Amino acid sequence: MSIVPERTGLHVRAAGKINVHLGVGLPGADGYHPLATVFQAVSLFEDVYAEAAADFSVTVVGPESDAVPTDDRNLALQAARLLAADAEYAGGVHLEIHKSVPVAGGMGGGSADAAAALVACDALWQTGFTSTHLQGLAAQLGADVPFALLGGTAIGTGRGDILNPALAHGRFEWVLALSGTGLSTPAVYRELDVHRFELGDDHERPASIEVPVGVLQALRAGDPHALAAMMHNDLQVAALRLRPDLQEVLDRGIEAGALRGMVSGSGPTIAFLCASAEAADRVRRTLEGFGIRALRAHGPVPGARVISS
Ligand code: C5P
């Protein structure tokens, strides 16, 4: 019998995300691309345990934990430091991150860690900050961190950090096809710029950056067929240029009965939307049969929140 060590410390859970629509404009002077996106938080979770400490440190647990830096590049550690500085808190924290969201997969796992760290340290240090204030700190950490705090389903504009909650009824069933190696988010955005430059259509793009109303109607109706017809990701073409092998994964999922498959965020994870839980089970099993690691998830689920203190 294996003995599971008892976790100590304040426990916060945050979810990974899928962009059901991702429209990308031309980069601004700051290098960021303006977005019009619809996020949905899905049931792949990062669990963060926080304990008061004199200094700042982090350990990462999970099958892909080796791929996550535990030095100053760690986004959860940056979040804890940012909050401490902002709250003028003199102590530190030890964070233990249990990962379930694929690393460098385009599902916002690092952003979920940062959001969880903000919520955990805020509770631990009793800063009394409002959620609006925490959203402001989240935006300083990364474009996807504010959504990881908010959760649910939301429209993101600006860098993806200006959020408006969207209505979504029912529960959408997803299958996530994972990839052995990650893709770098900046590299995928750069590849999109190159692709558009080659096509010569880069001057026309910014005007088209808005969320189609049909996406919001499909979410409100809880209709996976309608949502499947509307799903779109401008970054997909760039992710496929860098990883042409992903096309086969897309094809396999559709053959297995998914309504639609799409690169999630900057990839390489592929998100398949399915008509029912049974259909999603079938798609997951079929992909696994082809040697493609696949996980089930549903959405929407809540943003970063305290599970126990
Ligand atoms: O904000 P975050 O650190 O997650 O972004 C990582 C990188 O992805 C940025 O430095 C930028 O190169 C690219 N990015 C972008 N436009 C966005 C979001 C990210 O160009 N809206």
Coordinates of N, CA, C and O in Angstrom, one line a residue, residues 207-307:
A207 N -8.8 45.2 -38.4 CA -10.2 45.5 -38.5 C -11.1 44.3 -38.2 O -12.2 44.4 -37.7
S208 N -10.5 43.1 -38.4 CA -11.3 41.9 -38.3 C -11.3 41.3 -36.8 O -11.8 40.2 -36.6
I209 N -10.7 42.0 -35.9 CA -10.5 41.5 -34.6 C -11.7 41.8 -33.7 O -11.8 42.7 -33.0
E210 N -12.7 40.9 -33.9 CA -13.8 40.9 -32.9 C -14.4 39.5 -32.8 O -14.2 38.7 -33.7
V211 N -15.1 39.3 -31.7 CA -15.6 38.0 -31.5 C -17.0 37.9 -32.2 O -17.9 38.7 -32.1
P212 N -17.1 36.9 -33.1 CA -18.3 36.7 -33.9 C -19.5 36.5 -32.9 O -19.4 35.7 -32.0
V213 N -20.6 37.1 -33.2 CA -21.8 37.0 -32.3 C -22.3 35.6 -32.2 O -22.8 35.1 -31.2
G214 N -22.1 34.8 -33.3 CA -22.5 33.4 -33.3 C -21.8 32.5 -32.2 O -22.4 31.6 -31.7
V215 N -20.6 32.9 -31.9 CA -19.9 32.1 -30.8 C -20.6 32.3 -29.5 O -20.9 31.4 -28.8
L216 N -21.0 33.6 -29.2 CA -21.7 33.9 -28.0 C -23.1 33.3 -27.9 O -23.5 32.8 -26.9
Q217 N -23.8 33.3 -29.1 CA -25.1 32.7 -29.1 C -25.0 31.2 -28.9 O -25.8 30.6 -28.1
A218 N -24.0 30.5 -29.5 CA -23.9 29.1 -29.3 C -23.6 28.7 -27.8 O -24.1 27.8 -27.3
L219 N -22.8 29.6 -27.2 CA -22.4 29.3 -25.8 C -23.7 29.5 -24.9 O -24.0 28.7 -24.0
R220 N -24.4 30.6 -25.2 CA -25.6 30.9 -24.4 C -26.7 29.8 -24.6 O -27.4 29.5 -23.6
A221 N -26.7 29.2 -25.8 CA -27.7 28.2 -26.0 C -27.3 26.8 -25.5 O -28.0 25.9 -25.5
G222 N -26.0 26.7 -25.1 CA -25.5 25.4 -24.6 C -25.5 24.4 -25.8 O -25.6 23.2 -25.5
D223 N -25.2 24.9 -27.0 CA -25.4 24.0 -28.2 C -24.0 23.7 -28.8 O -23.4 24.5 -29.5
P224 N -23.5 22.5 -28.5 CA -22.1 22.1 -28.9 C -22.0 22.1 -30.5 O -21.0 22.4 -31.0
H225 N -23.1 21.7 -31.2 CA -23.1 21.7 -32.6 C -22.9 23.1 -33.2 O -22.0 23.3 -34.1
A226 N -23.6 24.0 -32.6 CA -23.5 25.4 -33.1 C -22.1 26.0 -32.8 O -21.5 26.7 -33.6
L227 N -21.6 25.6 -31.6 CA -20.3 26.1 -31.1 C -19.2 25.5 -32.0 O -18.3 26.2 -32.5
A228 N -19.3 24.2 -32.3 CA -18.3 23.6 -33.2 C -18.2 24.3 -34.5 O -17.1 24.5 -35.1
A229 N -19.4 24.7 -35.1 CA -19.4 25.4 -36.4 C -18.7 26.7 -36.3 O -18.2 27.2 -37.3
M230 N -18.6 27.3 -35.1 CA -18.1 28.7 -35.0 C -16.7 28.7 -34.4 O -16.1 29.8 -34.4
M231 N -16.1 27.6 -34.0 CA -14.8 27.6 -33.4 C -13.7 28.1 -34.4 O -13.8 27.7 -35.5
H232 N -12.8 28.9 -33.9 CA -11.8 29.4 -34.8 C -10.6 29.9 -34.0 O -10.7 30.4 -32.9
N233 N -9.4 29.6 -34.5 CA -8.2 30.1 -33.9 C -7.2 30.6 -34.9 O -6.6 29.8 -35.7
D234 N -6.9 31.9 -34.9 CA -6.0 32.5 -35.9 C -4.6 31.9 -35.7 O -3.7 31.9 -36.6
L235 N -4.2 31.4 -34.5 CA -2.9 30.9 -34.3 C -2.7 29.5 -34.8 O -1.6 29.0 -34.9
Q236 N -3.8 28.8 -35.2 CA -3.7 27.4 -35.6 C -2.7 27.3 -36.8 O -1.9 26.4 -36.9
V237 N -2.9 28.2 -37.8 CA -2.0 28.1 -39.0 C -0.6 28.2 -38.6 O 0.3 27.5 -39.2
A238 N -0.3 29.0 -37.6 CA 1.1 29.2 -37.2 C 1.6 27.9 -36.5 O 2.7 27.5 -36.7
A239 N 0.8 27.4 -35.6 CA 1.2 26.2 -34.8 C 1.4 25.0 -35.8 O 2.3 24.3 -35.6
L240 N 0.5 25.0 -36.9 CA 0.7 23.9 -37.8 C 1.9 24.0 -38.7 O 2.5 23.1 -39.2
R241 N 2.3 25.3 -39.0 CA 3.6 25.5 -39.7 C 4.7 25.0 -38.9 O 5.7 24.5 -39.5
L242 N 4.7 25.2 -37.6 CA 5.8 24.8 -36.7 C 5.7 23.3 -36.4 O 6.7 22.6 -36.2
R243 N 4.5 22.8 -36.4 CA 4.3 21.3 -36.1 C 3.3 20.7 -37.0 O 2.1 20.4 -36.6
P244 N 3.7 20.4 -38.3 CA 2.8 19.9 -39.3 C 2.2 18.5 -38.8 O 1.1 18.2 -39.3
D245 N 2.8 17.8 -37.9 CA 2.3 16.5 -37.5 C 1.0 16.7 -36.7 O 0.3 15.7 -36.6
L246 N 0.7 17.9 -36.3 CA -0.6 18.1 -35.5 C -1.8 17.9 -36.4 O -2.9 17.6 -35.9
Q247 N -1.6 18.0 -37.8 CA -2.8 17.9 -38.7 C -3.3 16.4 -38.6 O -4.5 16.2 -38.6
E248 N -2.4 15.5 -38.4 CA -2.9 14.1 -38.3 C -3.7 13.9 -37.0 O -4.7 13.2 -37.0
V249 N -3.3 14.5 -35.9 CA -4.1 14.4 -34.7 C -5.5 15.0 -34.9 O -6.5 14.4 -34.5
L250 N -5.5 16.2 -35.6 CA -6.8 16.8 -35.9 C -7.7 15.8 -36.7 O -8.9 15.6 -36.4
D251 N -7.1 15.2 -37.7 CA -7.9 14.3 -38.6 C -8.4 13.1 -37.8 O -9.5 12.7 -37.9
R252 N -7.5 12.5 -36.9 CA -7.9 11.3 -36.2 C -9.1 11.6 -35.2 O -10.0 10.8 -35.1
G253 N -9.1 12.8 -34.6 CA -10.1 13.1 -33.7 C -11.5 13.3 -34.4 O -12.5 12.8 -33.9
I254 N -11.4 13.9 -35.6 CA -12.7 14.0 -36.3 C -13.2 12.7 -36.8 O -14.4 12.4 -36.7
E255 N -12.3 11.8 -37.3 CA -12.7 10.5 -37.7 C -13.3 9.7 -36.5 O -14.2 8.9 -36.7
A256 N -12.8 10.0 -35.3 CA -13.3 9.3 -34.1 C -14.7 9.8 -33.7 O -15.3 9.3 -32.7
G257 N -15.1 10.9 -34.3 CA -16.5 11.4 -34.0 C -16.6 12.7 -33.3 O -17.7 13.2 -32.8
A258 N -15.4 13.5 -33.1 CA -15.5 14.8 -32.5 C -16.3 15.7 -33.5 O -16.2 15.6 -34.7
L259 N -17.0 16.7 -32.9 CA -17.7 17.7 -33.8 C -16.7 18.6 -34.5 O -16.9 19.0 -35.6
R260 N -15.6 18.9 -33.7 CA -14.6 19.9 -34.3 C -13.3 19.7 -33.5 O -13.4 19.5 -32.3
G261 N -12.2 19.9 -34.1 CA -10.9 20.0 -33.4 C -10.2 21.2 -33.7 O -10.3 21.8 -34.8
M262 N -9.5 21.8 -32.8 CA -8.8 23.0 -33.0 C -7.5 23.1 -32.1 O -7.6 22.6 -31.0
V263 N -6.5 23.7 -32.6 CA -5.3 23.9 -31.7 C -5.8 24.8 -30.6 O -6.5 25.8 -30.8
S264 N -5.4 24.5 -29.4 CA -5.8 25.2 -28.2 C -4.8 26.3 -27.9 O -3.6 26.1 -27.8
G265 N -5.2 27.6 -28.0 CA -4.3 28.7 -27.7 C -3.2 28.7 -28.7 O -3.4 28.6 -30.0
S266 N -1.9 28.7 -28.2 CA -0.8 28.7 -29.1 C -0.3 27.2 -29.4 O 0.7 27.0 -30.0
G267 N -1.0 26.2 -28.8 CA -0.7 24.8 -29.1 C 0.4 24.3 -28.2 O 1.0 25.1 -27.5
P268 N 0.8 23.1 -28.4 CA 0.4 22.1 -29.4 C -0.8 21.3 -29.0 O -1.2 20.4 -29.7
T269 N -1.4 21.5 -27.8 CA -2.6 20.7 -27.4 C -3.7 21.0 -28.4 O -3.9 22.1 -28.9
I270 N -4.4 19.9 -28.8 CA -5.6 20.0 -29.7 C -6.8 19.8 -28.8 O -6.9 18.8 -28.1
A271 N -7.8 20.7 -28.9 CA -9.0 20.6 -28.2 C -10.1 20.1 -29.1 O -10.3 20.8 -30.2
F272 N -10.7 19.0 -28.8 CA -11.9 18.5 -29.6 C -13.2 18.7 -28.8 O -13.3 18.4 -27.6
L273 N -14.1 19.3 -29.5 CA -15.4 19.5 -28.9 C -16.3 18.3 -29.3 O -16.3 17.9 -30.5
C274 N -17.0 17.7 -28.3 CA -17.8 16.5 -28.6 C -19.3 16.8 -28.2 O -19.6 17.6 -27.4
A275 N -20.2 16.0 -28.8 CA -21.6 16.2 -28.7 C -22.1 15.7 -27.3 O -23.1 16.2 -26.8
S276 N -21.4 14.8 -26.7 CA -21.9 14.2 -25.4 C -20.7 13.6 -24.7 O -19.6 13.4 -25.3
A277 N -20.9 13.3 -23.4 CA -19.9 12.6 -22.6 C -19.5 11.3 -23.2 O -18.3 10.9 -23.3
E278 N -20.5 10.5 -23.8 CA -20.2 9.2 -24.4 C -19.3 9.4 -25.6 O -18.4 8.7 -25.8
A279 N -19.7 10.4 -26.4 CA -18.9 10.7 -27.7 C -17.5 11.0 -27.3 O -16.5 10.6 -27.9
A280 N -17.3 11.8 -26.2 CA -16.0 12.3 -25.8 C -15.2 11.1 -25.3 O -14.0 11.0 -25.6
D281 N -15.8 10.1 -24.6 CA -15.1 8.9 -24.1 C -14.6 8.1 -25.3 O -13.5 7.7 -25.3
R282 N -15.4 8.0 -26.4 CA -15.1 7.3 -27.6 C -13.9 8.0 -28.3 O -12.9 7.3 -28.7
V283 N -13.9 9.3 -28.4 CA -12.8 10.0 -29.1 C -11.5 9.8 -28.3 O -10.5 9.5 -28.9
R284 N -11.6 10.0 -27.0 CA -10.4 9.8 -26.1 C -9.8 8.4 -26.3 O -8.6 8.3 -26.5
R285 N -10.7 7.4 -26.3 CA -10.2 6.0 -26.4 C -9.6 5.8 -27.8 O -8.5 5.1 -27.9
T286 N -10.2 6.3 -28.8 CA -9.7 6.1 -30.2 C -8.4 6.7 -30.3 O -7.4 6.1 -30.9
L287 N -8.2 8.0 -29.8 CA -6.9 8.7 -29.9 C -5.8 7.9 -29.2 O -4.7 7.7 -29.7
E288 N -6.2 7.4 -28.0 CA -5.2 6.6 -27.2 C -4.8 5.4 -28.0 O -3.6 5.0 -28.0
G289 N -5.8 4.8 -28.7 CA -5.5 3.6 -29.6 C -4.4 3.9 -30.6 O -3.7 3.0 -31.1
F290 N -4.4 5.2 -31.1 CA -3.4 5.6 -32.1 C -2.1 6.1 -31.4 O -1.2 6.6 -32.0
G291 N -2.0 5.9 -30.1 CA -0.8 6.3 -29.3 C -0.8 7.8 -29.0 O 0.3 8.3 -28.7
I292 N -1.9 8.4 -29.1 CA -2.0 9.9 -28.8 C -2.5 10.0 -27.4 O -3.7 9.6 -27.1
R293 N -1.8 10.7 -26.5 CA -2.3 10.8 -25.1 C -3.4 11.8 -25.1 O -3.3 12.9 -25.7
A294 N -4.5 11.4 -24.5 CA -5.7 12.3 -24.6 C -6.4 12.3 -23.2 O -6.4 11.3 -22.5
L295 N -7.0 13.4 -22.8 CA -7.7 13.6 -21.6 C -9.1 14.1 -21.8 O -9.3 14.9 -22.8
R296 N -10.0 13.8 -21.0 CA -11.3 14.3 -21.0 C -11.4 15.5 -20.1 O -10.8 15.6 -19.1
A297 N -12.2 16.5 -20.5 CA -12.4 17.7 -19.6 C -13.8 18.2 -19.9 O -14.3 18.0 -21.1
H298 N -14.4 19.0 -19.0 CA -15.6 19.7 -19.3 C -15.5 21.1 -18.9 O -14.6 21.5 -18.0
G299 N -16.3 22.0 -19.5 CA -16.3 23.4 -19.1 C -17.7 24.0 -19.2 O -18.5 23.3 -19.9
P300 N -18.0 25.1 -18.6 CA -17.0 25.9 -17.9 C -16.9 25.4 -16.4 O -17.8 24.8 -15.9
V301 N -15.7 25.8 -15.8 CA -15.5 25.6 -14.4 C -15.0 26.9 -13.8 O -14.6 27.8 -14.5
P302 N -15.1 27.0 -12.4 CA -14.7 28.3 -11.8 C -13.2 28.7 -11.9 O -12.4 27.8 -12.2
G303 N -12.9 29.9 -11.6 CA -11.6 30.4 -11.6 C -10.9 30.0 -10.3 O -11.4 29.2 -9.5
A304 N -9.7 30.6 -10.1 CA -8.9 30.2 -8.9 C -9.6 30.5 -7.6 O -10.1 31.6 -7.4
R305 N -9.7 29.5 -6.7 CA -10.4 29.7 -5.5 C -9.8 28.8 -4.4 O -9.2 27.7 -4.6
V306 N -10.0 29.3 -3.1 CA -9.5 28.5 -2.0 C -10.4 27.3 -1.8 O -11.6 27.4 -1.7
I307 N -9.7 26.1 -1.7 CA -10.4 24.9 -1.4 C -10.4 24.6 0.1 O -11.4 24.2 0.6

